[in-house]
mmCIF file with all atom_site columns, C-alpha atoms and ligand atoms in Angstrom:
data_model
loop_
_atom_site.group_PDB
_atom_site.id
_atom_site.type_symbol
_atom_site.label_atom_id
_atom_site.label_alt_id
_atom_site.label_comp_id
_atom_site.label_asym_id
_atom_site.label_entity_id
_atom_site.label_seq_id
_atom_site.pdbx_PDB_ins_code
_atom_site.Cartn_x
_atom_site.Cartn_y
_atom_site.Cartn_z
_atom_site.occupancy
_atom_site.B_iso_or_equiv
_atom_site.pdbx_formal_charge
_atom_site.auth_seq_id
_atom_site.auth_comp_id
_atom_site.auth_asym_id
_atom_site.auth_atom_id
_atom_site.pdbx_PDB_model_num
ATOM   1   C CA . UNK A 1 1   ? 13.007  37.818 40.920 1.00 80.00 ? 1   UNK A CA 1
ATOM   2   C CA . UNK A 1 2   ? 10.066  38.901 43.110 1.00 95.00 ? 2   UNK A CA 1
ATOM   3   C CA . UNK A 1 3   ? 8.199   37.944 46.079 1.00 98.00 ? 3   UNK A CA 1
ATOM   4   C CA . UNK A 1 4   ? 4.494   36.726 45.840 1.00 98.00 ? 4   UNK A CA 1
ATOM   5   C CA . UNK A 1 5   ? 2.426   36.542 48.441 1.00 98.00 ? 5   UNK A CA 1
ATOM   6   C CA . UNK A 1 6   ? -0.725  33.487 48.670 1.00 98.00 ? 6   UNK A CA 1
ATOM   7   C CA . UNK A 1 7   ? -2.524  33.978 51.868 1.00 98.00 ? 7   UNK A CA 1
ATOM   8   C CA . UNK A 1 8   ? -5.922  31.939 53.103 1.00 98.00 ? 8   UNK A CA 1
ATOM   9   C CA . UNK A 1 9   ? -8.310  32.470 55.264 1.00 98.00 ? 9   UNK A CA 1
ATOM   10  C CA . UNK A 1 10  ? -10.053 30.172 57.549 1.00 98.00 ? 10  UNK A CA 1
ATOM   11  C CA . UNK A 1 11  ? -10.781 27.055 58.208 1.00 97.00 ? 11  UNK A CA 1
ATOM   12  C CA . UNK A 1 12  ? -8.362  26.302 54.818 1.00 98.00 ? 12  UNK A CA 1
ATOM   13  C CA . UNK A 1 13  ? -6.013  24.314 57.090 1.00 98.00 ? 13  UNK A CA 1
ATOM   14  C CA . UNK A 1 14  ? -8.901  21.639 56.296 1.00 95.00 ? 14  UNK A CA 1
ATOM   15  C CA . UNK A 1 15  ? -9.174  21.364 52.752 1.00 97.00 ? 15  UNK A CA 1
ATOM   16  C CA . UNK A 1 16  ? -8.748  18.005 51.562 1.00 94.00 ? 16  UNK A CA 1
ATOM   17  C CA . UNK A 1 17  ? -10.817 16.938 54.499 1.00 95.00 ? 17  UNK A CA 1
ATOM   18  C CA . UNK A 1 18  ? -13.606 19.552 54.550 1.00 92.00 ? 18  UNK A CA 1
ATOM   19  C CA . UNK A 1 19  ? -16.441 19.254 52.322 1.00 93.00 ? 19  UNK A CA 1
ATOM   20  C CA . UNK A 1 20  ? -14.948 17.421 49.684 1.00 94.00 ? 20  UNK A CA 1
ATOM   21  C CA . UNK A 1 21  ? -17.589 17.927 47.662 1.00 93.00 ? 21  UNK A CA 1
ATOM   22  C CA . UNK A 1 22  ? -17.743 21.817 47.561 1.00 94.00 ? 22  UNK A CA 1
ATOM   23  C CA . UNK A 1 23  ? -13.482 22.043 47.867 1.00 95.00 ? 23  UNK A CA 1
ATOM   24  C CA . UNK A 1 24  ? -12.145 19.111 46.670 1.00 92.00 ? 24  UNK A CA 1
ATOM   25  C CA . UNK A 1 25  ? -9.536  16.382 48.034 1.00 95.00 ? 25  UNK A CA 1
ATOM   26  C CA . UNK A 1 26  ? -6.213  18.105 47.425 1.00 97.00 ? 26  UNK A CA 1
ATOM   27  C CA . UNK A 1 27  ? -4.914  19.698 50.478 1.00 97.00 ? 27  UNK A CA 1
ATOM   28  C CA . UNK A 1 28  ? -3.281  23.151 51.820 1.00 98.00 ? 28  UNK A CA 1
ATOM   29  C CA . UNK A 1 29  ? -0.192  21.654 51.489 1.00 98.00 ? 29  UNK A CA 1
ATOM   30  C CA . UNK A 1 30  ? -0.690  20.200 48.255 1.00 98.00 ? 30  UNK A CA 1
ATOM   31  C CA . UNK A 1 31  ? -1.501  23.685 46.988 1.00 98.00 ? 31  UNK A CA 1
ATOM   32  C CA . UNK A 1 32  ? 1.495   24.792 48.589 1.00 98.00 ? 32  UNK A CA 1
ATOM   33  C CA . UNK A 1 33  ? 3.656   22.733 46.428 1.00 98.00 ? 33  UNK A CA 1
ATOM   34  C CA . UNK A 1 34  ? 2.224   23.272 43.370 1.00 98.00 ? 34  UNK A CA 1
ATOM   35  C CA . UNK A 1 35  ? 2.246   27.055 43.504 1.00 98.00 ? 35  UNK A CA 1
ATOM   36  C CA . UNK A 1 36  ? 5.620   26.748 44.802 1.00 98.00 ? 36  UNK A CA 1
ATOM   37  C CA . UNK A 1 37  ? 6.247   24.782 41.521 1.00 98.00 ? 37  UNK A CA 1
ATOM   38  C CA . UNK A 1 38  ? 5.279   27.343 39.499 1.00 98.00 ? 38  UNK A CA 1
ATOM   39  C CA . UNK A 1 39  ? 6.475   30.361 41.564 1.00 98.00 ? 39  UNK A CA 1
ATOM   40  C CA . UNK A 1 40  ? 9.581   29.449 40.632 1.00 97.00 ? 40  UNK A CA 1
ATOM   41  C CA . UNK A 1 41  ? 9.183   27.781 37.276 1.00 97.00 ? 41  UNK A CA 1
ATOM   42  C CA . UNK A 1 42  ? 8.070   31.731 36.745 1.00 97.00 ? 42  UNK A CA 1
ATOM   43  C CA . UNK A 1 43  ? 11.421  32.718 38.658 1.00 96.00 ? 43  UNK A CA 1
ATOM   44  C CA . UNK A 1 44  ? 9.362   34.162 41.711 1.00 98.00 ? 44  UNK A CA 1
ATOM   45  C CA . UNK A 1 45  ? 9.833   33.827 45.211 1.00 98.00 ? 45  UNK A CA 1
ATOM   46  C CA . UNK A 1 46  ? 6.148   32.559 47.410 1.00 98.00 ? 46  UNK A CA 1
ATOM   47  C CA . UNK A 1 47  ? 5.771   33.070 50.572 1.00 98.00 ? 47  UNK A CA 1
ATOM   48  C CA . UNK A 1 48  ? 2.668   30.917 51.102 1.00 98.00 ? 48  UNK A CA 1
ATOM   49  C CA . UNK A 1 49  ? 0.321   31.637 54.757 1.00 98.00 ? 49  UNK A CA 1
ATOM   50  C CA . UNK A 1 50  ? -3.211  30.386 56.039 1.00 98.00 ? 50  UNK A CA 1
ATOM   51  C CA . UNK A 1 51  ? -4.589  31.745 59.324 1.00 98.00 ? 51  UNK A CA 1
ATOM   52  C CA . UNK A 1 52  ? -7.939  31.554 61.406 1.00 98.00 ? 52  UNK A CA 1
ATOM   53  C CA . UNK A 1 53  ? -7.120  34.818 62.311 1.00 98.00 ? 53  UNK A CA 1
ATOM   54  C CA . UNK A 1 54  ? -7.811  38.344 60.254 1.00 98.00 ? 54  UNK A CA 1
ATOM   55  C CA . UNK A 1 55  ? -5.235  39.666 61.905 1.00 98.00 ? 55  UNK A CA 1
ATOM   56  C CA . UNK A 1 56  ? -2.477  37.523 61.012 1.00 98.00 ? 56  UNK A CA 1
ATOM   57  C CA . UNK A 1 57  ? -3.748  37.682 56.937 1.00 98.00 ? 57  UNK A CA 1
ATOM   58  C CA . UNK A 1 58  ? -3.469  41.988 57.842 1.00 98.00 ? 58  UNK A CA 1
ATOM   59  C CA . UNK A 1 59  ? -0.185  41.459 59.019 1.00 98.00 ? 59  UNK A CA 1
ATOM   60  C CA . UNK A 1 60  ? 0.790   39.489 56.178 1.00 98.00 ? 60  UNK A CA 1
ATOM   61  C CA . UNK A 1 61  ? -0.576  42.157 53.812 1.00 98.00 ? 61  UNK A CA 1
ATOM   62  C CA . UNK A 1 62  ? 1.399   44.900 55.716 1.00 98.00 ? 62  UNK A CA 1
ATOM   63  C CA . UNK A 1 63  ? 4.269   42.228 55.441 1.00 98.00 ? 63  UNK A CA 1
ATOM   64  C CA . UNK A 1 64  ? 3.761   42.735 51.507 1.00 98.00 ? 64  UNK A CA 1
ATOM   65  C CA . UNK A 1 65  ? 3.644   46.332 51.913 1.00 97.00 ? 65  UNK A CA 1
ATOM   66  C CA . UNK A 1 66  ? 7.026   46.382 52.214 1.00 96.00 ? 66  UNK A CA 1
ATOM   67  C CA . UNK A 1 67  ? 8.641   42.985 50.837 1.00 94.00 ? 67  UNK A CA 1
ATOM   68  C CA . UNK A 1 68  ? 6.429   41.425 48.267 1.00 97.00 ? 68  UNK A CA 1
ATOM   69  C CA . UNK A 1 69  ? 5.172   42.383 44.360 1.00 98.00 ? 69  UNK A CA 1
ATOM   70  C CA . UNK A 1 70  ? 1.844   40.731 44.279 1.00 98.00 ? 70  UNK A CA 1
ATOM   71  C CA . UNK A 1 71  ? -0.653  39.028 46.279 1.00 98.00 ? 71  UNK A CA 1
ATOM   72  C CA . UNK A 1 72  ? -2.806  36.053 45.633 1.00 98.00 ? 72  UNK A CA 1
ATOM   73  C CA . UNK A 1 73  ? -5.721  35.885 48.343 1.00 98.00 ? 73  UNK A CA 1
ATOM   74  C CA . UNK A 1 74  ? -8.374  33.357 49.389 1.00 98.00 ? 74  UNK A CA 1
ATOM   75  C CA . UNK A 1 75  ? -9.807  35.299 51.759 1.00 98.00 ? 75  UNK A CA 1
ATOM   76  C CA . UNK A 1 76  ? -12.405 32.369 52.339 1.00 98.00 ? 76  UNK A CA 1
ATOM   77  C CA . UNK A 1 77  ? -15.606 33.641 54.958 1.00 98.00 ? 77  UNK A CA 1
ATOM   78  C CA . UNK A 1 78  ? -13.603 37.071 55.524 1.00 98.00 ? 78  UNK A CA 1
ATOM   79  C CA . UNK A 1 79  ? -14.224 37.614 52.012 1.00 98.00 ? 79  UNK A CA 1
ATOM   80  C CA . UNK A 1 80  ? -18.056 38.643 52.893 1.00 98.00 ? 80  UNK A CA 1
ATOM   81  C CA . UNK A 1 81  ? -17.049 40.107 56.089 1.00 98.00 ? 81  UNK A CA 1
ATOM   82  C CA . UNK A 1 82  ? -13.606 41.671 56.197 1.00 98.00 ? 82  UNK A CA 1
ATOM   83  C CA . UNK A 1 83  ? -13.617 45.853 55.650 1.00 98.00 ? 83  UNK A CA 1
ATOM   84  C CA . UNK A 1 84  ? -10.396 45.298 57.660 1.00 98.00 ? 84  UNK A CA 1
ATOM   85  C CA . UNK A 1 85  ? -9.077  43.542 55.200 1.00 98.00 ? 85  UNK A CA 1
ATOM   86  C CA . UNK A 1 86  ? -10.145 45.269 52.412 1.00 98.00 ? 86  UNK A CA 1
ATOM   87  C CA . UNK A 1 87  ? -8.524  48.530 54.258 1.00 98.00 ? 87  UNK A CA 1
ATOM   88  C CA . UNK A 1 88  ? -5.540  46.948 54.178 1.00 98.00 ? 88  UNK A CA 1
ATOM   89  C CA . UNK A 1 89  ? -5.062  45.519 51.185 1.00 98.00 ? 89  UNK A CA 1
ATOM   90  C CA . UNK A 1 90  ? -6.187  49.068 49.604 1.00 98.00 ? 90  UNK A CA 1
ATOM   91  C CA . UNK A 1 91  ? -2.483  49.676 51.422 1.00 98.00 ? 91  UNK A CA 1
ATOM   92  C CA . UNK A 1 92  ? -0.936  47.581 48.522 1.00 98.00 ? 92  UNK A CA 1
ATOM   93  C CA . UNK A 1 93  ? 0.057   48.935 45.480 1.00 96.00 ? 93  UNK A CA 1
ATOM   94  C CA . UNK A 1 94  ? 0.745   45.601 43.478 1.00 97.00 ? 94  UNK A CA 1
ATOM   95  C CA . UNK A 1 95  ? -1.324  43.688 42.002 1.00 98.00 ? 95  UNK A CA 1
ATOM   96  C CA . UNK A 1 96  ? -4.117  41.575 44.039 1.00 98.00 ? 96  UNK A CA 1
ATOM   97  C CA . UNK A 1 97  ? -5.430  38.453 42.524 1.00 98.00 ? 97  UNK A CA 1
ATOM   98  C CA . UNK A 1 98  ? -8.598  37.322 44.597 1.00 98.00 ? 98  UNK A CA 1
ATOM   99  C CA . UNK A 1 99  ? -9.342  33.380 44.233 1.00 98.00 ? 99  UNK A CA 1
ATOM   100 C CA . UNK A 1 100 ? -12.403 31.166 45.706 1.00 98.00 ? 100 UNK A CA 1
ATOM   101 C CA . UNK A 1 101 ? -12.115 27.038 45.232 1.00 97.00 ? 101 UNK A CA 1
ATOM   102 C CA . UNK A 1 102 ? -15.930 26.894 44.698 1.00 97.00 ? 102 UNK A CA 1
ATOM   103 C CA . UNK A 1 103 ? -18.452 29.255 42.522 1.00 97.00 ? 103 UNK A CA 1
ATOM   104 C CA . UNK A 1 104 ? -19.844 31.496 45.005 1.00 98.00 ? 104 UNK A CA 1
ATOM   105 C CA . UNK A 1 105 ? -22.214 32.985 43.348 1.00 97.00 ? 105 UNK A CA 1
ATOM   106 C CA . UNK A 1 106 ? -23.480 29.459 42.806 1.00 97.00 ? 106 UNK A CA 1
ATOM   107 C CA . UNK A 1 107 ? -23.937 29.447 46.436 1.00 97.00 ? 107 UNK A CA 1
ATOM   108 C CA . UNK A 1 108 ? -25.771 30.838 49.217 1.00 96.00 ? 108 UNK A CA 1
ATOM   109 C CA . UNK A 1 109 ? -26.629 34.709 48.697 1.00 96.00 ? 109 UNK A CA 1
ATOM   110 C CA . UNK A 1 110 ? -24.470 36.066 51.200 1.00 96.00 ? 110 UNK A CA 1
ATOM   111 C CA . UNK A 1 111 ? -21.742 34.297 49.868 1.00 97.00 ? 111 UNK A CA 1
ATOM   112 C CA . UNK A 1 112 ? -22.153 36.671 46.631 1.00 97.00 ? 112 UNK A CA 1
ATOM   113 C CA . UNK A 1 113 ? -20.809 40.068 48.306 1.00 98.00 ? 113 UNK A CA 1
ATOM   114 C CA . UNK A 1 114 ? -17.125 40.061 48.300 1.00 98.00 ? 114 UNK A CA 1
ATOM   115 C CA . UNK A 1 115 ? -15.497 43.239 50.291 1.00 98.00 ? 115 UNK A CA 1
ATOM   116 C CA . UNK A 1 116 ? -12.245 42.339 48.208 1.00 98.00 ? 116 UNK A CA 1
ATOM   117 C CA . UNK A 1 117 ? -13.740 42.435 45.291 1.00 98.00 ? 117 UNK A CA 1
ATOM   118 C CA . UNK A 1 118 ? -13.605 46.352 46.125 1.00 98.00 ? 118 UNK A CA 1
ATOM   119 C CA . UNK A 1 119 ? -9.879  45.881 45.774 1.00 98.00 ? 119 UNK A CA 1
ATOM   120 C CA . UNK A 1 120 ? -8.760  42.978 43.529 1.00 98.00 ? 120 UNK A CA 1
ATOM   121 C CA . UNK A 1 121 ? -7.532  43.083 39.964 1.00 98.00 ? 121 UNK A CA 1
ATOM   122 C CA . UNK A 1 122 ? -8.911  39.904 38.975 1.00 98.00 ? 122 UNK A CA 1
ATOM   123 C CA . UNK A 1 123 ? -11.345 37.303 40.505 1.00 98.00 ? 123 UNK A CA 1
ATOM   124 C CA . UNK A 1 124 ? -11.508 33.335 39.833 1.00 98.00 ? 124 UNK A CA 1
ATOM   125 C CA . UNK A 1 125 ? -14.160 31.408 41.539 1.00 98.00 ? 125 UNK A CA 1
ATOM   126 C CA . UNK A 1 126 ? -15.357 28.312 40.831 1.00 98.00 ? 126 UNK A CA 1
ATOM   127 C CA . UNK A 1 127 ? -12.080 26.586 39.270 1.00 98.00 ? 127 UNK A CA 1
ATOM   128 C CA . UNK A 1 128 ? -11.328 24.676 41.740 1.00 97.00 ? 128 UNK A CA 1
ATOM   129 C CA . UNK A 1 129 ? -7.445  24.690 42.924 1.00 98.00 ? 129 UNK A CA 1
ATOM   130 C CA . UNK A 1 130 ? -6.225  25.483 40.111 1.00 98.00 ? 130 UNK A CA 1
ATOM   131 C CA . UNK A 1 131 ? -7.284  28.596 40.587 1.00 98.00 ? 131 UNK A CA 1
ATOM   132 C CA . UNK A 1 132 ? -4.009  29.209 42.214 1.00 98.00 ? 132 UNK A CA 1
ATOM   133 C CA . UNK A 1 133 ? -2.106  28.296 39.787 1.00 98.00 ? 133 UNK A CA 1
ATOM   134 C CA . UNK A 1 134 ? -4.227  30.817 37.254 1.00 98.00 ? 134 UNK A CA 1
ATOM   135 C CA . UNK A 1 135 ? -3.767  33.735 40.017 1.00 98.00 ? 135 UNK A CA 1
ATOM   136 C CA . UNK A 1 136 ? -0.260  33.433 40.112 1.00 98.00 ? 136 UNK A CA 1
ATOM   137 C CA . UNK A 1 137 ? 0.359   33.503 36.515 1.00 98.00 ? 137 UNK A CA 1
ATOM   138 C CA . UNK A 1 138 ? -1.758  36.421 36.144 1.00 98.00 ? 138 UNK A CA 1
ATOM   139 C CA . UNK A 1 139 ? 0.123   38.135 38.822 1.00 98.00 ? 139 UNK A CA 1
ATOM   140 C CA . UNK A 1 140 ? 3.150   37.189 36.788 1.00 97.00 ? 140 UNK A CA 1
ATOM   141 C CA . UNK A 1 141 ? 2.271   38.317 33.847 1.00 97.00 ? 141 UNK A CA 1
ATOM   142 C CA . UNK A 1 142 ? 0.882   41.857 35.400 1.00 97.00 ? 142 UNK A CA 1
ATOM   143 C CA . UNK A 1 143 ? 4.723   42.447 37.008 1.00 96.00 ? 143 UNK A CA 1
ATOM   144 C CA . UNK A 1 144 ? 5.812   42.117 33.767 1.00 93.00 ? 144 UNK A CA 1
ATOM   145 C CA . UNK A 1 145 ? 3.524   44.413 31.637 1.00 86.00 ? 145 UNK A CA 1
ATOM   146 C CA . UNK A 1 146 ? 2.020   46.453 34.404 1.00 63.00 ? 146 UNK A CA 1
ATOM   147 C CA . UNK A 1 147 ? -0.062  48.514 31.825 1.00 66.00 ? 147 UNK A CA 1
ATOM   148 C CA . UNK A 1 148 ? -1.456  46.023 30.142 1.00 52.00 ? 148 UNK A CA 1
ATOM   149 C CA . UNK A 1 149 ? -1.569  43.755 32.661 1.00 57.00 ? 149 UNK A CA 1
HETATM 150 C C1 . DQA B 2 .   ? -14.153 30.043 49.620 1.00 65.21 ? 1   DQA B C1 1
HETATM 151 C C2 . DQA B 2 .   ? -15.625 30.468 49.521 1.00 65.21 ? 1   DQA B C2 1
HETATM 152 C C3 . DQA B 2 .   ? -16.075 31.157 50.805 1.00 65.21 ? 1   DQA B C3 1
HETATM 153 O O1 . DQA B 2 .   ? -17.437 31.549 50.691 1.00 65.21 ? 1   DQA B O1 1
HETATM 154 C C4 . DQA B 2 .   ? -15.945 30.217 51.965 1.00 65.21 ? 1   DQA B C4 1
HETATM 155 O O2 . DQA B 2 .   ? -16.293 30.870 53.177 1.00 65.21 ? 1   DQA B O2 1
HETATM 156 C C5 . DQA B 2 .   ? -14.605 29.580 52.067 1.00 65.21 ? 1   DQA B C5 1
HETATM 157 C C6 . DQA B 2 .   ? -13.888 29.209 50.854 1.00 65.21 ? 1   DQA B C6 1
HETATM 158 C C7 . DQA B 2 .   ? -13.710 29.223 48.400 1.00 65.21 ? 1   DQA B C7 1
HETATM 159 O O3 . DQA B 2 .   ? -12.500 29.038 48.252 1.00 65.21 ? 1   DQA B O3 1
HETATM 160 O O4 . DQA B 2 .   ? -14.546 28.735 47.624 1.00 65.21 ? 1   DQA B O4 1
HETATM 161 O O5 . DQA B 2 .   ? -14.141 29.290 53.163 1.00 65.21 ? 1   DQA B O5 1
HETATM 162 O O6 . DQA B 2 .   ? -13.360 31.226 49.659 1.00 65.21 ? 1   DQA B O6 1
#
């Protein structure tokens, strides 16, 4: 059994509740307990985190470093902004799974640029939630056949 990591970025407390339109009307928490769901329908451990604050998502990632397998990441607006995040999750050596709710490049142009891109092993945008549930079986399915992944 491993340890996954799902960490969000900001202002993903809200979902549910912010723009409904763009991200939907499930909530954090309801995300939470569906990847929690399938974590362990997988037989994987989650430790599941959302923060305002880069710091706290670094600190997580160095957290990983040393405790976790994989990493599924909404970065959310520190996707187009975060080098410090990037730098850190550079520091990982599993495998990074970077998700977005809505199509971003459907969006506004700066919304296109993704520093994490730089890092990820795979990128879903646009699928809504379920996106988590995608990222963590891909994540799954890379721990098991790491060269094919
Ligand atoms: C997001 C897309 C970002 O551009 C935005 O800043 C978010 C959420 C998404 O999940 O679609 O906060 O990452």
């Amino acid at each position: 059994m491993s340890l996954l990591y799902v960490l969000n970025g900001p202002n993903l407390n809200l979902l549910g509740k912010r723009q409904p339109h763009i991200y939907g009307h499930e909530t954090l928490a309801d995300v939470e307990a569906d990847c929690r769901k399938l974590a362990s329908e997988l037989g994987h451990e989650l430790r599941f985190h959302q923060s305002n604050r880069e710091y706290e998502i670094i600190d997580w990632i160095h957290e990983a470093r040393e405790d976790g397998a994989g990493i599924v990441i909404n970065p959310a607006a520190f996707t187009h902004t975060s080098v410090a995040i990037l730098d850190a999750l550079n520091t990982f050596e599993g495998p990074v799974i970077e998700i977005h709710i809505s199509n971003v490049h459907k969006r506004e142009s700066f919304r296109h640029h993704s520093f994490v891109s730089h890092r990820a092993d795979g990128v879903i945008a646009g699928l809504g939630t379920e996106g988590y549930q995608l990222g963590i079986r891909r994540v799954a399915t890379m721990l098991k056949t790491p060269k094919n992944g």
